[in-house]
Coordinates of C-alpha atoms in Angstrom, one line a residue:
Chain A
X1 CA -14.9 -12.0 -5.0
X2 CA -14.0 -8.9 -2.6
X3 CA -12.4 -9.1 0.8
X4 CA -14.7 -10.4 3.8
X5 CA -16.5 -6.5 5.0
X6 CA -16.9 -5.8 8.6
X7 CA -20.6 -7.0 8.6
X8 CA -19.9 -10.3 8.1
X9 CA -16.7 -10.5 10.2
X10 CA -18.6 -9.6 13.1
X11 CA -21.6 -12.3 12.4
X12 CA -19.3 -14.6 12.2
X13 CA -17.8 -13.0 15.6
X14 CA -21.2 -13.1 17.0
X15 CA -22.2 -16.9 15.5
X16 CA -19.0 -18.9 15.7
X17 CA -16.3 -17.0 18.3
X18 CA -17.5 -18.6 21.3
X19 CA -18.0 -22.4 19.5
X20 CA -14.3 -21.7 17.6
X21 CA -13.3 -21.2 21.4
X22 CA -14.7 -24.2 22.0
X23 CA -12.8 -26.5 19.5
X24 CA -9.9 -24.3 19.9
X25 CA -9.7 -25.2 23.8
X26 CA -9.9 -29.0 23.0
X27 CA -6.2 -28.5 21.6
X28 CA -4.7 -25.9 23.4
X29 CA -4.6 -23.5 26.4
X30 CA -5.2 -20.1 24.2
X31 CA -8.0 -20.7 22.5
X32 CA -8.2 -16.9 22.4
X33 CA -5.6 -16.3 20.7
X34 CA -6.2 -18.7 18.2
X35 CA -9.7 -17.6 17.6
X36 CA -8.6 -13.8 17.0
X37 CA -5.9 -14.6 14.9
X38 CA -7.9 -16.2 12.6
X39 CA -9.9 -13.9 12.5
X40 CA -7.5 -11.5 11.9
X41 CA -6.2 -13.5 9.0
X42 CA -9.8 -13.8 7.5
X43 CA -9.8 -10.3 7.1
X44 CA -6.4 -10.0 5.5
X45 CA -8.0 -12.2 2.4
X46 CA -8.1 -10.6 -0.5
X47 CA -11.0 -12.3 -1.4
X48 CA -13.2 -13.9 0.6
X49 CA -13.4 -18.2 1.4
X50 CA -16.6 -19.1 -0.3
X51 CA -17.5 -20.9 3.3
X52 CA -16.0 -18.4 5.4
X53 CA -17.3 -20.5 8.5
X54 CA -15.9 -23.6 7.9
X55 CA -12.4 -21.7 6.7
X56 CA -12.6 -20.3 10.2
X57 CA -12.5 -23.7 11.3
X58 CA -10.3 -25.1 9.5
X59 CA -7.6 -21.9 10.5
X60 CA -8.5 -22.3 14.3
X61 CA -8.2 -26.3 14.3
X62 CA -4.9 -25.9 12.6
X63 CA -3.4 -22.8 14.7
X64 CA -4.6 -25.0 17.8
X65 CA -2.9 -27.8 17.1
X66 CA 0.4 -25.7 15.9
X67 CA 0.2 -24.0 19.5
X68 CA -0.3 -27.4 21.0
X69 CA 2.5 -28.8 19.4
X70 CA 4.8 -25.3 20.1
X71 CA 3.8 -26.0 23.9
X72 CA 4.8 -29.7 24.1
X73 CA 1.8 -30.6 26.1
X74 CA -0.1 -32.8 23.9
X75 CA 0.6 -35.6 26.6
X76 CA -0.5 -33.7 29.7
X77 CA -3.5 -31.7 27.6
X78 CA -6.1 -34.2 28.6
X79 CA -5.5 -34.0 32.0
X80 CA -5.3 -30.0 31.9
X81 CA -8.4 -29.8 29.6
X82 CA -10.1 -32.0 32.0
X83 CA -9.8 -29.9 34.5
X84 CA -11.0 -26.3 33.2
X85 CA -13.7 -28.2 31.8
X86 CA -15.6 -25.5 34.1
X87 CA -15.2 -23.0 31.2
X88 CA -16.5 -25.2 28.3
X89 CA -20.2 -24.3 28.6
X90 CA -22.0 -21.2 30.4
X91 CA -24.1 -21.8 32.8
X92 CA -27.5 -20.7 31.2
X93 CA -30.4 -19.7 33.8
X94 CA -33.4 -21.7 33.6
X95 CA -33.9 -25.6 33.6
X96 CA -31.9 -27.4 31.3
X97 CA -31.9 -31.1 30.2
X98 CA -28.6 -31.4 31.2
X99 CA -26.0 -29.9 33.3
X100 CA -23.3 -28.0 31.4
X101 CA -20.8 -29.0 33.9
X102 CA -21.6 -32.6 33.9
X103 CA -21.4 -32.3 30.1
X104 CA -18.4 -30.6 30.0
X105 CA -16.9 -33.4 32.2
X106 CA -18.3 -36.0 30.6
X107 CA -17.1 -34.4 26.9
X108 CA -13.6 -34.0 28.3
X109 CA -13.4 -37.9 28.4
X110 CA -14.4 -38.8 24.8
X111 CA -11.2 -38.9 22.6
X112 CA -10.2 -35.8 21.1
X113 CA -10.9 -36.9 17.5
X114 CA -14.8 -37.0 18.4
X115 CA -14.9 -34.6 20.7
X116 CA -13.8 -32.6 17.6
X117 CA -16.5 -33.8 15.6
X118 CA -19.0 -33.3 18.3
X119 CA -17.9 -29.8 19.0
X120 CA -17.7 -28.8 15.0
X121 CA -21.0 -30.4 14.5
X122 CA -23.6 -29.7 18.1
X123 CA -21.9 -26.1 18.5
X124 CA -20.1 -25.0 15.1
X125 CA -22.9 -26.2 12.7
X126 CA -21.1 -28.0 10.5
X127 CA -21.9 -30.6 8.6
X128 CA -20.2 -33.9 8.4
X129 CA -19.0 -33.2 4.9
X130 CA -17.3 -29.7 6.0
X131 CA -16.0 -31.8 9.0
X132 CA -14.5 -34.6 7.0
X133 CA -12.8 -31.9 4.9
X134 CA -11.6 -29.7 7.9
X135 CA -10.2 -32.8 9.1
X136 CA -9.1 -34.6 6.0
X137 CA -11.3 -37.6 6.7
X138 CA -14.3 -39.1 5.2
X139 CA -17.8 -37.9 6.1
X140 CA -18.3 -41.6 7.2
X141 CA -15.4 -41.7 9.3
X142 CA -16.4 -38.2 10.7
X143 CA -20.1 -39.6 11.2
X144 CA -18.6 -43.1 12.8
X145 CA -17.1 -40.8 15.4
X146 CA -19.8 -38.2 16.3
X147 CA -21.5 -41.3 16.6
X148 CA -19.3 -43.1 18.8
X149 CA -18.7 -40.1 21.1
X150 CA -22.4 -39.5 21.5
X151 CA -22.7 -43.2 22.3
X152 CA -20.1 -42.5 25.0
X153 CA -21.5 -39.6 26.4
X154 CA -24.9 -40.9 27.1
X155 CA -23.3 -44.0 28.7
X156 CA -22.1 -41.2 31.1
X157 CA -24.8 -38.8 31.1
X158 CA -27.5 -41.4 31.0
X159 CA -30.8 -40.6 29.0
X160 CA -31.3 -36.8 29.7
X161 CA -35.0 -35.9 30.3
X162 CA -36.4 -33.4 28.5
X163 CA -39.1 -31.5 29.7
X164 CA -40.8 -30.4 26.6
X165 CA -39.7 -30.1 23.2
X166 CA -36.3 -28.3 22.8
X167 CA -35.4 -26.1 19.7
X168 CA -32.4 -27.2 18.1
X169 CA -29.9 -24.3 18.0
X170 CA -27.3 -24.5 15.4
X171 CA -28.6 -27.3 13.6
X172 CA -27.1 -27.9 10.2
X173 CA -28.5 -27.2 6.8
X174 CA -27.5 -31.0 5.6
Chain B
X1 CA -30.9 -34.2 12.6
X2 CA -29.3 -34.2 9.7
X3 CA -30.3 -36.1 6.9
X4 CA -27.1 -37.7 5.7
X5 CA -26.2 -39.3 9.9
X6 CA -28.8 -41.7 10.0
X7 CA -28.1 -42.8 13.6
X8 CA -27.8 -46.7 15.0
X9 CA -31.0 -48.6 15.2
X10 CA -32.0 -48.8 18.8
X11 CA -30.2 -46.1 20.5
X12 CA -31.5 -43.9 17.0
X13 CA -33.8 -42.4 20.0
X14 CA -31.8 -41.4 22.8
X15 CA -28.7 -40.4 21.0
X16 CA -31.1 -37.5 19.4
X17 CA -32.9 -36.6 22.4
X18 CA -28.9 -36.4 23.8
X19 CA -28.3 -34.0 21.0
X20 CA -30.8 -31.6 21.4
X21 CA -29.9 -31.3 25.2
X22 CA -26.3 -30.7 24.0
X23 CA -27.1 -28.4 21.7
X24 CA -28.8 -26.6 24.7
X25 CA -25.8 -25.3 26.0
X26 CA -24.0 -22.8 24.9
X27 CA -20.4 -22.3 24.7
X28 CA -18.5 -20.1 26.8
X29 CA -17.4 -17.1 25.3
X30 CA -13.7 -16.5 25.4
X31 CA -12.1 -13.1 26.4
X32 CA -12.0 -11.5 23.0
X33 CA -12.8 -8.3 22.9
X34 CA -14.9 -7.7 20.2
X35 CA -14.8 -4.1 20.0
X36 CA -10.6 -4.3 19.6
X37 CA -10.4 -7.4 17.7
X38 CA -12.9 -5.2 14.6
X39 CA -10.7 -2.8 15.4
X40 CA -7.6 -4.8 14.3
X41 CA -9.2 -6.8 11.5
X42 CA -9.8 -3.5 10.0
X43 CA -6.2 -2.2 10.7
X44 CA -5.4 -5.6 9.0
X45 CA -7.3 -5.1 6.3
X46 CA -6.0 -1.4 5.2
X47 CA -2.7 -2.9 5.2
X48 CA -3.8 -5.8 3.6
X49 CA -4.8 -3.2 0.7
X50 CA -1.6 -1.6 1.1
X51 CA 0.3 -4.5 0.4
X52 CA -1.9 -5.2 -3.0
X53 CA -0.4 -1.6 -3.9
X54 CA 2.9 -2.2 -3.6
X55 CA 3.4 -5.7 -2.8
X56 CA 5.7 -7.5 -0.3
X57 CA 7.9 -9.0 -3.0
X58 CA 8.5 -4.9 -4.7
X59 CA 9.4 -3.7 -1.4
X60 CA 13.2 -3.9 -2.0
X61 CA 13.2 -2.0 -5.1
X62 CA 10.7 0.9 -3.6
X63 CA 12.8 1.1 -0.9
X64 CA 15.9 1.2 -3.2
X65 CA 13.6 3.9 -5.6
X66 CA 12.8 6.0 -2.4
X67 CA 16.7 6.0 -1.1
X68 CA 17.5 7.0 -4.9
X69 CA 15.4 9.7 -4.8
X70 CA 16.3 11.1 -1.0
X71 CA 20.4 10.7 -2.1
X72 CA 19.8 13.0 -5.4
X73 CA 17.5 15.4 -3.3
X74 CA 20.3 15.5 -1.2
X75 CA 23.0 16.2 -3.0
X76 CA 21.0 19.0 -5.3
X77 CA 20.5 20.5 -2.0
X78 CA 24.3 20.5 -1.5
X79 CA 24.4 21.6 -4.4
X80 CA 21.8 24.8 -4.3
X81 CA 23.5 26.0 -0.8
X82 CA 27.0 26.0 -2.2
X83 CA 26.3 27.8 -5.2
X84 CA 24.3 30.5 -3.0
X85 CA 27.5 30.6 -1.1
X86 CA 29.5 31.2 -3.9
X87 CA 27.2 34.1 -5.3
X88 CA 27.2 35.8 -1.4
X89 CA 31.0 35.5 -1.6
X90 CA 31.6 36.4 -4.6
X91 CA 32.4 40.5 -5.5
X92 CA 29.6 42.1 -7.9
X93 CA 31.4 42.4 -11.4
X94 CA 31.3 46.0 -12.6
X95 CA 29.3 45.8 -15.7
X96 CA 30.6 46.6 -19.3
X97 CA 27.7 49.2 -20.1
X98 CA 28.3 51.2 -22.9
X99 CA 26.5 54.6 -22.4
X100 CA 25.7 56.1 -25.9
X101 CA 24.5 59.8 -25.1
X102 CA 22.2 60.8 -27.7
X103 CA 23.0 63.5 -29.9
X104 CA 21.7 66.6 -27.9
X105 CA 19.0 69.4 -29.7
X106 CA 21.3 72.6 -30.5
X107 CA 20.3 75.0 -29.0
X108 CA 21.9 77.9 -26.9
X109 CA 25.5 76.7 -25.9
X110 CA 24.9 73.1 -27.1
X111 CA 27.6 72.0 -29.7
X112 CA 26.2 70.2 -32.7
X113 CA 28.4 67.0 -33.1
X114 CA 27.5 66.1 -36.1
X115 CA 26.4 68.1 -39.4
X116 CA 23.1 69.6 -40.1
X117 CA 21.2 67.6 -42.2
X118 CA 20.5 70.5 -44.7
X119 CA 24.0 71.0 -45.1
X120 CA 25.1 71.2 -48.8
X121 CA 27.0 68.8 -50.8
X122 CA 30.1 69.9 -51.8
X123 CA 30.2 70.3 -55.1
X124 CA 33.7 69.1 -55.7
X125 CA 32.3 65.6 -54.7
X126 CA 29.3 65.5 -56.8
X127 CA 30.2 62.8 -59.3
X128 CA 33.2 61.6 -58.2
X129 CA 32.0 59.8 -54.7
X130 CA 34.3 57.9 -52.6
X131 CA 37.7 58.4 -54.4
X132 CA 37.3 62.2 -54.2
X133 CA 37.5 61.9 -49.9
X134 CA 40.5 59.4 -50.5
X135 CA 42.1 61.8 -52.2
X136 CA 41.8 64.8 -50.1
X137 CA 42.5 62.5 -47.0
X138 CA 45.8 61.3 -49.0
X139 CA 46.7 65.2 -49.6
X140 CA 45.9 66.0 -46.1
X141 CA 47.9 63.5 -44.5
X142 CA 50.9 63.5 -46.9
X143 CA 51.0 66.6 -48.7
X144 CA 50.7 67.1 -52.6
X145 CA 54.0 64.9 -52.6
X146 CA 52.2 62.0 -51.4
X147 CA 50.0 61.5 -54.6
X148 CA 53.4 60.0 -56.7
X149 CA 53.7 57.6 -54.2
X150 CA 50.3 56.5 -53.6
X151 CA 47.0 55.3 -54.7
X152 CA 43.5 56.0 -54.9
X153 CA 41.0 53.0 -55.5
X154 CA 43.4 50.6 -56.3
X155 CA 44.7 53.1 -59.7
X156 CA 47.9 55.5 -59.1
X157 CA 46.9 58.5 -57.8
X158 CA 48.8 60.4 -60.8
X159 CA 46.1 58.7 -63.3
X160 CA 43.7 60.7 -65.3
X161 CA 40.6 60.1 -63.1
X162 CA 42.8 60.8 -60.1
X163 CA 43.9 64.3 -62.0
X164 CA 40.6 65.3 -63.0
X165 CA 39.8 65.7 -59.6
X166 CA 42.0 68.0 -58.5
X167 CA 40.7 71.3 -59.3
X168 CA 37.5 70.4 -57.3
X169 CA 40.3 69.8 -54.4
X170 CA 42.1 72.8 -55.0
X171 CA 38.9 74.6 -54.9
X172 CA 37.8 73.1 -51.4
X173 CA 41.0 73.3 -49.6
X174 CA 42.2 76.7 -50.6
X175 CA 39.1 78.6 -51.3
X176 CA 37.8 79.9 -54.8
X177 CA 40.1 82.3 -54.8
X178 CA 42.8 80.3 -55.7

């Protein structure tokens, strides 16, 4: 297996950067950072991860949680995430089902351990099986808790109303 | 929906309708520079490949290889530019030349320095060879007297070879005359 090329580093730039940035920011408060250096070390491989996605995920969740723990603000992260919760989502021109502040807001009070699983799975693509193992879980504890937070974010969004008939971005193979 | 999360019975609906508005939204991208961060993943890369070449783990001995071959560099340098400061220094050596002149064409005031090749045998010396010019040299140097005390080709000059030879000498050194 060769070393990941430059086309697919920057696909995977282009598909995942902005969701990695996403799960990334649910730990710590340079989500950039983390995000390039894993992708920095992806293309230091000598050979390639057979799911290069989900080994990006794996790399960001762990460097996130290493600069979480370097900054000693596990305690006061909820609180600080809560509040740039403004920079989860962009705000997307058009009518949309949902506000992305509201859901941002609302996402920032589910526990971290589904709000990973939502994030990996709505935004990252993943499936519950890549989840379980980026998380070294089961995909039916990984499923129990996208389920749960979903349950919780509807009892504070409410039912969103949907216009017409969405298309699902991101939506996973499995 | 994936097939392997079937969802709870009666919220089944809702909770998918809540997904696809989720999904709706779209991260905000971070501040990475996409241009620079290629940029360094490439950079990365090369010396990723650099590393395979000669790995982390061999870098003490090249290093030690590279100082080994920058100390004896050194030191034949040294070397060169105090030898070449020796040879500056140093006198030139007047050379041991032998000039052999060779012999000149006789001509008109040229001396002949050695004998005309159609110069005739003697022919006192015809037959008896070397021990006839060891005698004459022996009478030249000594006299007549000299041939009782001496020898000629390891016999006594006064032997019967030796005296056989003497008129032939006689002849040369005094003439025919005699």
């Amino acid at each position: 297996m060769n070393a990941p090329g430059p086309e697919l580093l920057g696909r995977l730039l282009d598909e995942h950067a902005a969701a990695l940035t996403l799960l990334a920011r649910q730990w710590c408060s340079t989500p950039d950072d983390i995000v390039q250096e894993a992708f920095l070390q992806l293309s230091r491989q000598k050979d390639c991860p057979r799911d290069a996605a989900a080994w990006l995920y794996r790399v960001v969740r762990n460097g996130a949680i290493s600069a979480a723990r370097a900054e000693s603000r596990r305690q006061r992260h909820e609180t600080a995430a809560a509040a740039q919760t403004h920079r989860w989502f962009a705000e997307t021109p058009g009518e949309m089902a949902i506000d992305a502040q509201a859901a941002a807001a609302a996402l920032a009070q589910v526990s971290l351990e589904e709000r990973e699983v939502i994030v990996a799975h709505l935004w990252g693509g993943l499936t519950f099986v890549q989840i379980a193992e980026l998380m070294n879980s089961t995909s039916s504890t990984v499923h129990r808790r996208y389920q749960a937070g979903l349950w919780t974010l509807r009892n504070l969004l409410g039912e969103p109303c949907l216009p017409t008939k969405l298309p699902a971005k991101n939506m996973p193979k499995d | 929906m994936p097939t392997d999360e079937t969802p709870g019975e009666e919220h089944a609906e809702g909770l998918n309708s809540l997904e696809i508005a989720l999904r709706q939204l779209t991260p905000q991208g971070g501040q990475i520079d996409r241009d620079r961060l290629m940029y360094l993943a490439g950079q990365a890369s090369a010396m990723n490949f650099d590393s395979q070449i000669s790995p982390a783990r061999n870098a003490p001995r090249v290093r030690h290889s590279q100082n080994s071959w920058r100390l004896a560099t050194a030191a034949l340098a040294l070397v060169s530019i105090a030898l070449g400061g020796l040879l500056l220094r140093s006198t030139p050596r007047e050379n041991d030349v032998i000039q052999v002149e060779p012999p000149r064409v006789a001509g008109e005031g040229a001396v002949a320095l050695y004998p005309p090749a159609d110069l005739p045998m003697l022919p006192s010396a015809v037959g008896h060879g070397a021990e006839y010019f060891q005698l004459r040299n022996l009478v030249l140097t000594r006299g007549i007297d000299g041939l009782r005390e001496s020898s000629v080709a390891g016999r006594p000059a006064t032997s019967k070879s030796t005296l056989l030879m003497l008129p032939a000498l006689r002849q040369e050194l005094l003439g025919p005359e005699s």
